[in-house]
Coordinates of C-alpha atoms in Angstrom, one line a residue:
M1 CA 161.6 150.3 48.2
N2 CA 158.2 150.4 49.8
S3 CA 157.1 146.8 49.6
I4 CA 158.1 144.5 52.5
R5 CA 157.4 140.8 53.1
N6 CA 158.0 139.4 56.6
I7 CA 158.2 135.6 56.5
A8 CA 159.1 132.9 59.1
I9 CA 160.6 129.6 58.0
I10 CA 159.1 126.8 60.1
A11 CA 159.7 123.0 60.0
H12 CA 160.5 119.9 62.0
V13 CA 164.1 119.6 63.1
D14 CA 166.6 118.7 60.3
H15 CA 164.1 119.3 57.4
G16 CA 166.4 121.9 55.8
K17 CA 165.3 125.4 57.1
T18 CA 168.8 126.9 57.6
T19 CA 170.1 125.4 54.4
L20 CA 167.2 127.0 52.5
V21 CA 168.0 130.4 54.1
D22 CA 171.6 129.9 52.9
K23 CA 170.4 129.5 49.3
I24 CA 168.1 132.5 49.5
L25 CA 171.0 134.7 50.8
K26 CA 173.2 133.5 47.9
Q27 CA 170.5 133.8 45.3
C28 CA 170.0 137.4 46.2
S29 CA 173.7 138.2 45.7
L30 CA 174.4 138.8 49.4
F31 CA 177.9 137.5 48.9
R32 CA 180.5 138.4 46.2
D33 CA 181.3 135.6 43.7
N34 CA 184.8 135.2 45.2
Q35 CA 183.6 135.3 48.9
E36 CA 183.7 132.2 51.0
S37 CA 180.3 132.1 52.8
G38 CA 180.3 128.6 54.2
E39 CA 177.2 126.6 55.1
L40 CA 174.4 127.0 57.7
I41 CA 175.3 130.7 57.8
M42 CA 172.4 131.5 60.2
D43 CA 173.5 128.9 62.8
S44 CA 176.2 131.2 64.1
N45 CA 176.2 129.9 67.7
D46 CA 178.9 127.3 68.6
L47 CA 176.4 125.0 70.1
E48 CA 174.2 125.2 67.0
R49 CA 177.1 124.3 64.7
E50 CA 178.2 121.3 66.9
R51 CA 174.7 119.8 67.2
G52 CA 173.5 120.7 63.7
I53 CA 170.3 122.2 65.0
T54 CA 168.8 125.7 65.3
I55 CA 168.4 126.8 68.9
F56 CA 167.8 130.6 68.6
S57 CA 165.6 132.4 66.1
K58 CA 167.5 134.9 64.0
N59 CA 166.7 137.7 61.4
A60 CA 168.1 138.4 58.0
S61 CA 166.8 140.3 55.0
V62 CA 167.3 140.2 51.2
N63 CA 166.2 142.4 48.3
Y64 CA 164.5 140.6 45.4
K65 CA 162.8 142.4 42.5
D66 CA 162.7 145.6 44.5
V67 CA 160.9 143.9 47.4
K68 CA 162.5 143.6 50.8
I69 CA 162.0 140.1 52.3
N70 CA 162.7 139.9 56.1
I71 CA 163.5 136.2 56.9
I72 CA 163.1 134.8 60.4
D73 CA 164.8 131.4 60.8
T74 CA 163.2 129.4 63.7
P75 CA 164.2 126.3 65.7
G76 CA 162.5 123.0 64.7
H77 CA 162.6 121.3 68.1
S78 CA 159.5 121.7 70.3
D79 CA 161.7 122.2 73.3
F80 CA 162.5 125.6 71.8
G81 CA 158.8 126.3 71.1
G82 CA 159.1 129.6 73.1
E83 CA 161.4 130.9 70.4
V84 CA 158.9 130.0 67.7
E85 CA 155.9 131.5 69.5
R86 CA 157.4 134.9 70.1
V87 CA 158.9 135.5 66.7
L88 CA 155.8 134.4 64.8
N89 CA 154.3 137.8 65.9
M90 CA 156.7 139.5 63.5
A91 CA 155.7 137.4 60.5
D92 CA 152.9 138.0 57.9
G93 CA 153.3 134.5 56.5
V94 CA 155.3 131.2 56.9
L95 CA 157.2 128.9 54.7
L96 CA 156.4 125.4 56.0
L97 CA 159.3 123.0 55.0
V98 CA 158.5 119.3 54.9
D99 CA 160.9 116.4 54.1
A100 CA 159.7 114.6 51.0
F101 CA 160.5 111.2 52.5
E102 CA 159.6 111.7 56.2
G103 CA 156.5 113.8 55.6
P104 CA 154.8 115.8 58.4
M105 CA 156.5 115.0 61.7
P106 CA 155.5 115.8 65.4
Q107 CA 157.2 119.1 65.4
T108 CA 155.9 120.0 61.9
R109 CA 152.5 119.8 63.6
F110 CA 153.6 121.8 66.6
V111 CA 155.0 124.8 64.6
L112 CA 152.2 124.7 62.1
T113 CA 149.6 124.8 65.0
K114 CA 151.2 128.0 66.3
A115 CA 151.2 129.6 62.8
L116 CA 147.6 128.8 62.1
E117 CA 146.4 130.0 65.5
R118 CA 147.8 133.5 64.5
G119 CA 145.9 133.4 61.3
L120 CA 149.1 133.2 59.1
K121 CA 149.0 131.9 55.6
A122 CA 151.6 129.4 54.5
I123 CA 153.5 128.3 51.4
V124 CA 154.4 124.6 51.6
V125 CA 157.9 123.7 50.5
V126 CA 158.3 119.9 49.9
N127 CA 162.1 119.7 50.4
K128 CA 164.7 116.9 49.7
V129 CA 162.8 115.5 46.6
D130 CA 166.1 114.1 45.4
K131 CA 166.1 111.6 48.3
P132 CA 165.7 107.9 47.3
N133 CA 162.2 106.4 48.0
C134 CA 160.7 109.9 48.6
T135 CA 157.0 110.5 47.8
P136 CA 156.5 114.3 47.1
E137 CA 152.8 114.0 46.1
E138 CA 151.9 111.9 49.0
T139 CA 153.8 114.2 51.3
N140 CA 151.8 117.2 50.0
E141 CA 148.5 115.3 50.6
A142 CA 149.6 114.5 54.1
V143 CA 150.3 118.2 54.7
F144 CA 146.8 119.1 53.4
D145 CA 145.3 116.5 55.8
L146 CA 147.3 118.0 58.6
F147 CA 146.0 121.5 57.8
C148 CA 142.4 120.0 57.9
K149 CA 143.0 118.4 61.3
L150 CA 144.3 121.7 62.7
D151 CA 141.1 123.5 61.6
A152 CA 142.7 125.7 59.0
T153 CA 140.5 128.3 57.4
E154 CA 139.5 128.2 53.7
A155 CA 142.1 130.8 52.9
Q156 CA 144.8 128.9 54.7
L157 CA 143.8 125.6 53.0
G158 CA 144.5 127.2 49.6
F159 CA 148.2 127.1 50.1
P160 CA 150.6 126.8 47.1
T161 CA 153.2 124.0 47.0
I162 CA 156.8 124.4 45.8
Y163 CA 159.0 121.3 45.3
G164 CA 162.8 121.2 45.4
S165 CA 166.1 120.5 47.1
S166 CA 167.6 123.2 49.4
K167 CA 170.9 121.4 49.4
N168 CA 171.2 121.4 45.6
G169 CA 169.8 124.9 45.4
W170 CA 166.7 124.6 43.2
M171 CA 162.9 125.0 43.6
S172 CA 160.2 124.3 41.1
D173 CA 156.4 124.0 40.7
D174 CA 156.9 120.4 39.5
W175 CA 159.3 118.1 41.3
K176 CA 160.0 116.2 38.1
K177 CA 161.4 119.3 36.4
P178 CA 164.4 120.6 38.4
T179 CA 165.5 124.2 37.8
T180 CA 168.9 125.9 38.2
D181 CA 167.9 128.2 41.2
I182 CA 165.3 129.0 43.8
S183 CA 163.6 131.9 41.8
A184 CA 160.3 129.9 41.8
L185 CA 160.1 130.1 45.6
L186 CA 161.0 133.8 45.8
D187 CA 158.5 134.7 43.1
K188 CA 155.8 132.8 44.9
I189 CA 156.6 134.6 48.2
I190 CA 156.1 138.0 46.5
E191 CA 153.0 136.8 44.7
Y192 CA 151.2 134.9 47.5
F193 CA 152.0 136.9 50.6
P194 CA 150.5 140.4 50.7
P195 CA 152.8 143.4 51.5
A196 CA 153.3 144.0 55.2
P197 CA 150.4 146.3 56.3
Q198 CA 151.2 149.9 57.2
H199 CA 148.8 150.7 60.0
E200 CA 148.3 154.5 60.4
G201 CA 148.2 156.1 63.9
T202 CA 150.4 156.5 66.9
L203 CA 153.5 154.3 67.4
Q204 CA 153.1 150.7 68.5
M205 CA 156.0 148.1 68.4
Q206 CA 156.1 144.9 70.4
I207 CA 159.5 143.7 71.6
T208 CA 159.8 140.0 70.5
S209 CA 163.5 139.4 71.1
I210 CA 166.5 140.8 72.9
D211 CA 169.8 141.2 71.2
Y212 CA 173.1 141.7 73.0
S213 CA 176.1 143.5 71.4
S214 CA 179.4 144.2 73.0
Y215 CA 179.4 147.5 71.3
T216 CA 175.8 148.8 71.8
G217 CA 174.7 146.6 74.8
K218 CA 171.1 145.4 75.1
N219 CA 168.9 146.1 72.0
A220 CA 165.1 145.6 71.6
V221 CA 164.1 143.8 68.4
G222 CA 160.6 143.8 67.1
R223 CA 158.2 144.7 64.3
V224 CA 156.7 148.2 64.0
Y225 CA 153.0 147.4 64.0
R226 CA 151.6 151.0 63.7
G227 CA 153.0 154.4 63.0
V228 CA 156.7 155.4 62.6
I229 CA 159.6 155.2 65.0
K230 CA 162.4 157.7 64.7
E231 CA 165.9 158.2 66.0
G232 CA 165.9 160.5 69.0
Q233 CA 162.2 160.1 69.5
P234 CA 160.8 160.1 73.1
I235 CA 158.7 157.0 73.7
S236 CA 156.8 155.1 76.3
I237 CA 157.4 151.4 77.4
V238 CA 154.1 149.7 78.2
R239 CA 155.0 146.7 80.4
R240 CA 153.2 143.4 80.5
D241 CA 151.8 144.3 83.9
G242 CA 150.4 147.6 82.6
K243 CA 153.1 149.9 84.1
I244 CA 154.4 152.7 81.8
D245 CA 158.0 153.9 81.7
K246 CA 159.4 156.8 79.6
A247 CA 162.6 156.5 77.4
R248 CA 164.2 157.9 74.3
V249 CA 165.4 156.1 71.1
K250 CA 169.2 156.7 70.9
E251 CA 169.9 154.6 67.7
L252 CA 167.8 152.7 65.2
Y253 CA 168.8 149.8 63.0
T254 CA 167.1 147.8 60.3
F255 CA 168.2 144.4 59.1
E256 CA 170.1 144.2 55.9
G257 CA 171.5 140.9 54.8
L258 CA 173.1 139.2 57.8
G259 CA 174.0 142.6 59.4
R260 CA 172.3 145.8 60.3
K261 CA 172.1 149.3 58.8
R262 CA 171.6 152.4 60.9
T263 CA 168.6 154.5 59.8
D264 CA 166.7 157.7 60.8
E265 CA 163.2 156.2 60.9
V266 CA 161.4 152.9 60.4
K267 CA 157.8 152.7 59.1
A268 CA 155.1 150.2 60.1
G269 CA 155.6 146.7 58.7
D270 CA 159.4 146.6 59.0
I271 CA 161.5 144.8 61.6
C272 CA 164.1 146.9 63.5
A273 CA 166.4 147.0 66.5
V274 CA 166.1 149.8 69.0
F275 CA 169.0 150.9 71.1
G276 CA 168.8 153.3 74.1
I277 CA 166.1 151.7 76.3
E278 CA 167.5 150.6 79.6
K279 CA 164.8 148.4 81.2
F280 CA 162.5 146.2 79.0
D281 CA 161.3 142.6 78.6
I282 CA 160.1 140.5 75.8
G283 CA 156.4 141.2 75.3
D284 CA 156.6 144.9 76.3
T285 CA 155.3 147.5 73.8
I286 CA 157.2 150.6 72.6
A287 CA 154.4 153.2 72.2
D288 CA 153.7 156.8 71.7
F289 CA 155.1 159.2 74.4
E290 CA 151.9 161.1 75.1
T291 CA 149.1 158.5 74.3
P292 CA 150.7 155.0 75.0
E293 CA 148.7 152.0 73.9
G294 CA 150.0 148.4 74.7
L295 CA 149.7 145.5 72.3
P296 CA 148.3 142.1 73.6
T297 CA 151.1 140.2 75.4
I298 CA 152.8 137.2 73.9
N299 CA 151.4 133.9 75.3
V300 CA 153.8 131.0 75.6
D301 CA 152.9 127.4 76.5
E302 CA 153.6 126.4 80.1
P303 CA 156.8 124.5 81.0
T304 CA 156.3 120.7 81.4
M305 CA 159.5 119.8 83.3
N306 CA 161.7 121.0 86.2
M307 CA 165.2 120.4 87.5
L308 CA 167.0 121.4 90.7
F309 CA 170.0 123.7 90.0
T310 CA 172.4 124.0 93.0
I311 CA 176.0 125.0 93.6
N312 CA 178.8 122.6 93.1
N313 CA 179.8 121.3 96.6
S314 CA 181.8 118.2 95.5
P315 CA 185.4 117.8 96.7
F316 CA 186.5 119.1 93.3
F317 CA 184.6 122.4 93.4
G318 CA 186.3 125.5 92.1
K319 CA 189.1 123.6 90.3
E320 CA 187.9 124.3 86.7
G321 CA 185.2 127.1 86.8
K322 CA 185.3 130.9 87.4
F323 CA 181.7 131.3 88.7
V324 CA 181.0 128.8 91.6
T325 CA 178.9 130.7 94.2
S326 CA 175.1 130.6 94.5
R327 CA 175.0 134.3 93.7
H328 CA 176.7 133.7 90.4
V329 CA 174.3 130.9 89.5
R330 CA 171.2 132.8 90.7
E331 CA 172.1 135.9 88.7
R332 CA 172.8 133.9 85.5
L333 CA 169.5 132.0 85.7
F334 CA 167.4 135.1 86.3
R335 CA 169.2 136.9 83.5
E336 CA 168.3 133.9 81.2
T337 CA 164.5 134.3 81.9
E338 CA 164.6 137.8 80.4
K339 CA 165.1 136.5 76.9
N340 CA 164.0 132.8 77.2
L341 CA 160.2 133.1 77.6
A342 CA 159.6 129.3 78.1
L343 CA 161.9 129.3 81.2
R344 CA 160.9 129.9 84.8
V345 CA 163.0 130.0 87.9
E346 CA 161.7 129.6 91.4
E347 CA 163.4 129.9 94.8
T348 CA 163.6 126.9 97.1
A349 CA 163.9 126.5 100.9
S350 CA 167.7 126.3 100.4
P351 CA 169.5 129.5 99.5
D352 CA 172.0 127.5 97.4
A353 CA 169.4 125.7 95.2
L354 CA 166.9 127.0 92.6
L355 CA 164.1 125.1 90.8
V356 CA 164.3 125.7 87.0
Y357 CA 161.2 125.0 84.8
G358 CA 161.5 124.3 81.1
R359 CA 160.0 122.6 78.0
G360 CA 162.1 119.5 78.1
I361 CA 165.5 117.9 78.8
L362 CA 167.0 119.4 75.6
H363 CA 165.8 122.9 76.5
L364 CA 167.3 122.8 80.0
S365 CA 170.5 121.0 78.9
I366 CA 171.3 123.7 76.3
L367 CA 171.1 126.2 79.1
I368 CA 173.4 124.1 81.3
E369 CA 175.8 123.6 78.4
T370 CA 175.9 127.4 77.7
M371 CA 176.6 128.1 81.4
R372 CA 179.5 125.6 81.6
R373 CA 181.1 127.2 78.5
E374 CA 180.8 130.6 80.2
G375 CA 182.8 129.2 83.2
Y376 CA 180.1 128.2 85.6
E377 CA 180.2 125.2 87.9
L378 CA 176.9 123.8 89.2
Q379 CA 175.1 120.6 90.0
V380 CA 171.7 119.5 88.6
G381 CA 169.2 117.0 89.9
Q382 CA 167.0 114.4 88.2
P383 CA 164.5 116.0 85.6
K384 CA 160.9 115.7 86.9
V385 CA 157.7 116.4 85.0
I386 CA 155.2 118.9 86.4
V387 CA 152.1 117.1 87.7
K388 CA 148.8 119.1 87.9
E389 CA 145.4 118.5 89.4
I390 CA 142.7 119.1 86.8
E391 CA 139.1 118.8 88.0
G392 CA 140.1 116.8 91.0
V393 CA 142.2 114.3 88.9
K394 CA 146.0 114.0 89.2
C395 CA 147.3 114.6 85.6
E396 CA 150.7 114.6 83.9
P397 CA 152.0 115.8 80.5
Y398 CA 151.7 113.4 77.6
E399 CA 153.6 113.5 74.4
V400 CA 153.2 112.1 70.9
L401 CA 156.3 109.9 70.2
T402 CA 157.2 108.8 66.7
V403 CA 159.8 106.1 66.0
D404 CA 161.0 105.2 62.5
C405 CA 163.0 102.0 62.7
P406 CA 163.9 98.9 60.5
E407 CA 161.0 96.4 60.3
E408 CA 163.0 93.7 62.1
A409 CA 163.5 96.0 65.1
S410 CA 159.9 97.2 65.4
S411 CA 158.8 94.6 67.9
K412 CA 161.7 95.6 70.2
A413 CA 160.8 99.2 69.8
I414 CA 157.2 98.6 70.7
H415 CA 158.2 96.5 73.7
I416 CA 160.5 99.2 75.1
V417 CA 157.9 102.0 74.7
T418 CA 155.1 99.9 76.3
Q419 CA 157.4 99.2 79.3
H420 CA 157.5 103.0 79.6
K421 CA 153.7 103.2 79.7
G422 CA 153.4 104.2 76.0
E423 CA 150.3 103.2 73.9
L424 CA 150.8 102.3 70.2
T425 CA 148.4 104.4 68.0
V426 CA 149.8 104.2 64.5
M427 CA 151.9 101.5 62.7
E428 CA 152.5 101.7 59.0
P429 CA 155.4 101.0 56.6
K430 CA 157.4 103.9 55.2
G431 CA 159.9 102.8 52.6
D432 CA 162.3 100.3 54.2
Y433 CA 161.3 101.5 57.6
Q434 CA 158.4 100.9 60.0
H435 CA 156.6 104.1 61.2
L436 CA 155.3 103.9 64.8
E437 CA 153.4 106.5 66.8
F438 CA 152.7 106.3 70.5
N439 CA 150.9 108.3 73.2
I440 CA 153.3 108.3 76.1
P441 CA 153.7 110.2 79.4
S442 CA 156.6 112.7 79.3
R443 CA 158.2 110.7 82.3
G444 CA 158.4 107.7 80.0
I445 CA 160.6 109.5 77.5
I446 CA 163.3 110.2 80.1
G447 CA 165.9 107.5 79.5
L448 CA 164.1 106.0 76.5
R449 CA 166.4 107.2 73.8
N450 CA 169.5 105.2 74.9
Q451 CA 167.5 101.9 75.3
M452 CA 165.8 102.5 71.9
L453 CA 169.1 103.1 70.0
T454 CA 170.7 100.1 71.7
A455 CA 167.8 97.8 70.7
T456 CA 167.7 99.0 67.1
A457 CA 171.5 99.1 66.6
G458 CA 171.4 102.9 66.4
E459 CA 169.0 103.0 63.4
A460 CA 165.9 104.4 65.1
I461 CA 164.8 107.9 64.3
I462 CA 163.0 109.3 67.4
A463 CA 160.9 112.5 67.7
H464 CA 158.3 113.7 70.2
R465 CA 156.2 116.7 71.0
F466 CA 154.0 117.8 73.9
D467 CA 150.3 116.9 73.4
K468 CA 148.2 117.6 76.5
Y469 CA 147.7 116.7 80.2
Q470 CA 146.1 113.4 80.8
P471 CA 145.4 111.3 84.0
Y472 CA 148.5 110.1 85.8
K473 CA 149.7 106.7 84.5
G474 CA 151.3 105.3 87.7
N475 CA 154.8 104.1 88.4
I476 CA 157.2 103.9 85.5
P477 CA 160.3 101.7 86.1
G478 CA 163.5 103.7 86.2
R479 CA 167.1 102.5 85.7
I480 CA 167.2 98.7 86.0
A481 CA 170.9 98.4 86.9
G482 CA 172.6 99.8 90.0
V483 CA 175.8 101.8 89.9
L484 CA 179.4 101.4 90.9
I485 CA 180.5 104.0 93.4
A486 CA 184.0 105.1 94.3
M487 CA 185.1 104.2 97.8
E488 CA 187.8 106.9 98.3
R489 CA 189.4 109.9 96.6
G490 CA 192.3 109.1 94.3
V491 CA 193.4 108.2 90.8
G492 CA 192.0 105.1 89.0
T493 CA 194.6 102.4 88.2
A494 CA 194.5 99.9 85.3
Y495 CA 195.3 97.1 87.7
S496 CA 192.1 97.7 89.9
I497 CA 189.8 98.4 87.0
D498 CA 190.9 95.2 85.2
K499 CA 190.2 93.0 88.4
L500 CA 186.7 94.6 88.7
Q501 CA 185.6 94.4 85.1
D502 CA 183.3 91.5 85.8
R503 CA 181.3 93.8 88.2
G504 CA 180.0 96.0 85.4
R505 CA 180.9 98.7 82.8
F506 CA 183.1 101.7 83.8
F507 CA 182.6 105.4 83.1
V508 CA 186.2 106.3 84.0
E509 CA 189.6 105.2 82.8
P510 CA 193.1 104.7 84.4
G511 CA 194.7 108.0 85.4
E512 CA 191.4 109.8 86.0
E513 CA 190.9 111.5 89.3
M514 CA 187.7 110.7 91.4
Y515 CA 186.3 111.2 94.8
A516 CA 184.3 109.1 97.3
G517 CA 180.6 109.0 96.3
Q518 CA 181.3 109.6 92.6
I519 CA 179.5 107.2 90.2
I520 CA 182.2 105.5 88.2
G521 CA 180.3 102.7 86.5
E522 CA 177.2 100.6 86.0
H523 CA 176.7 97.5 88.1
I524 CA 175.6 94.2 86.5
R525 CA 173.0 93.9 89.4
P526 CA 170.1 96.1 90.5
D527 CA 171.8 97.2 93.7
D528 CA 174.6 99.8 94.1
L529 CA 178.2 98.6 94.9
V530 CA 181.0 100.7 96.5
I531 CA 184.4 99.7 95.1
N532 CA 188.0 100.9 95.3
I533 CA 189.7 101.3 91.9
C534 CA 192.6 103.4 93.2
K535 CA 194.6 100.4 94.5
A536 CA 197.9 99.9 92.8
K537 CA 199.7 96.6 92.3
Q538 CA 202.1 95.9 95.2
L539 CA 205.6 95.8 93.8
T540 CA 208.0 93.1 95.3
N541 CA 211.2 91.5 94.2
M542 CA 209.5 88.1 93.8
R543 CA 207.9 87.3 90.4
A544 CA 205.7 84.3 89.6
S545 CA 205.3 83.0 86.1
G546 CA 202.2 84.7 84.5
S547 CA 201.8 87.3 87.2
D548 CA 202.6 90.2 84.8
T549 CA 199.9 89.4 82.2
A550 CA 198.9 92.3 79.9
V551 CA 195.9 94.3 81.1
A552 CA 193.0 94.4 78.6
L553 CA 190.4 97.1 79.5
A554 CA 187.1 97.8 77.8
P555 CA 186.9 101.4 76.8
K556 CA 185.0 103.7 79.2
I557 CA 181.4 104.8 78.5
V558 CA 181.3 108.5 77.7
F559 CA 178.0 110.3 78.5
S560 CA 176.8 113.4 76.8
L561 CA 175.1 116.0 79.1
E562 CA 171.5 114.9 78.0
E563 CA 172.4 111.2 78.5
A564 CA 173.8 111.9 82.0
L565 CA 170.6 113.8 82.9
E566 CA 168.4 110.9 81.7
Y567 CA 170.6 108.3 83.5
I568 CA 170.6 109.7 87.1
Q569 CA 168.0 108.8 89.7
E570 CA 166.4 110.8 92.5
D571 CA 169.3 110.4 95.0
E572 CA 172.0 111.5 92.4
Y573 CA 173.3 114.7 90.9
V574 CA 175.1 115.6 87.6
E575 CA 178.1 117.7 88.4
V576 CA 178.8 120.1 85.5
T577 CA 182.1 122.1 85.2
P578 CA 183.7 123.8 82.2
K579 CA 185.9 120.7 81.5
S580 CA 184.0 117.7 83.1
I581 CA 180.6 116.1 83.5
R582 CA 180.5 113.7 86.5
M583 CA 177.7 111.8 88.1
R584 CA 177.6 111.5 91.9
K585 CA 175.4 110.5 94.9
I586 CA 173.9 113.5 96.6
I587 CA 175.2 112.0 100.0
L588 CA 178.8 111.2 99.3
D589 CA 179.5 109.3 102.6
E590 CA 178.6 105.6 102.4
N591 CA 177.6 105.2 106.1
E592 CA 175.4 108.3 105.9
R593 CA 173.7 107.0 102.8
K594 CA 172.9 103.7 104.6
R595 CA 171.6 105.5 107.6
R596 CA 169.3 107.7 105.5
E597 CA 168.0 104.6 103.6
K598 CA 167.3 102.9 106.9
Q599 CA 165.4 105.9 108.2
T600 CA 163.4 106.2 105.0
A601 CA 162.5 102.5 105.1
E602 CA 161.3 102.9 108.8
V603 CA 159.1 105.9 107.9
E604 CA 157.5 104.0 105.0
T605 CA 156.7 101.0 107.2

């Protein structure tokens, strides 16, 4: 089997990439007829399955008509753009999936831009044509317009289009004529994409991802660009800074189905995993031992947001986690930068705190969630955008925000976004929904989602992508309401919470342990209020009529990690442990907080 096709599947989040990979794997008889394969096979990570999104790019391969097709499944969310940018180096072409109802979305544009910049040709797959009110032909025209806007070449503009439904397992040249399988797409892949080029010469292979195995340890994954790599071969590692180290290939694996197959040699054009190299990073080149030549390094967009990571120093530290010291947190964060190219970690003046830079709140929250599941305890500060000075002008990152909401809720949506300094650029009907597009500072998106979902009764569909740096837009109002703060350490009682319900909404419930300085609710007024909800009812022998009325408590508000990160202000932390997510004031003592506020006010005046 000489012929190889390397394809990456790219799309906006939730447009059906991983479902399509499932169908390709099943079509190519990767599973026995009686084998239970499940759904979303490539989303193997627990977090991916829970959230229903792809976070990490992965490889699989199938054999179809004596051609080996290497498939690279990529994330759709622009926060994980670093994953997309590095794995596109392994591909010779892309399948661009677009929802037949939603059409090209912000992240469709983002991932397509990266593919076109690398000169890759695309097959457009208009997916979900069985959806009610969908417009497949209009969607295809919108994709063509998008290619034109992104300055695609003549060759790239001649893309073929396949219509179908990944979920129902069929693809066809005509969306009005459903078929029984996805052969039309697989045939088009073999026909349209040329075989992977086999460049002659000395060995060159760029490391595009790092794989960990409990059995073999750290493996380098990449595509052999030139020459041949063999088991036992002495090699050179050309680093990004130009330094050259020597090593030897101990074991060599190619991808077969969802697993791997050990092999003696891999020729140019194929994707493989190399075991035996001790020190390497993403972007390094595996080259010839005697005449090493490095490939151009992988360029990844700069981070747009940062967050302070510090050790957990709350009264409850060490109760739930295994790794609680600054050494543990520091080692884990720097280890993450080895495989997560879009992440940067910087030291601060404090030995207990690190500044972590990422693409967005989701990008950083996935890292925090992974760490807490591994047993880490830490605290994180308010997310802040990175402000730059460009040609003497203070600039901040801007994003393109799209909101699809019911027509009757569109005025509320526009009002909320304009309050966050967003400017309406597009407003058009899309089926029963109104399609809105805004140009908004990245700061304005922090905390926007909750307000938008509340105003539209949960029906708004929100997506955004980084656009460019533009002049600073001035102050954006933060949280309107103040918070309720616990006065002392103890356990909340139903009696106290019931008496204080008119003060605001609570984030805790009776029986929950808390400490002084912890945020336990949202105040109905703009200022913060310190309250005691640990008081129990005094028991006496005397009873008055009506004194033992039943307590009726509103259910507590439960925050996800992203919601908590968006909710906190500059003087607050989110405390993250394997079992709990709490919000707290940085200064726990009430008197100390007041003293600091007074000092700050005096300095400002």
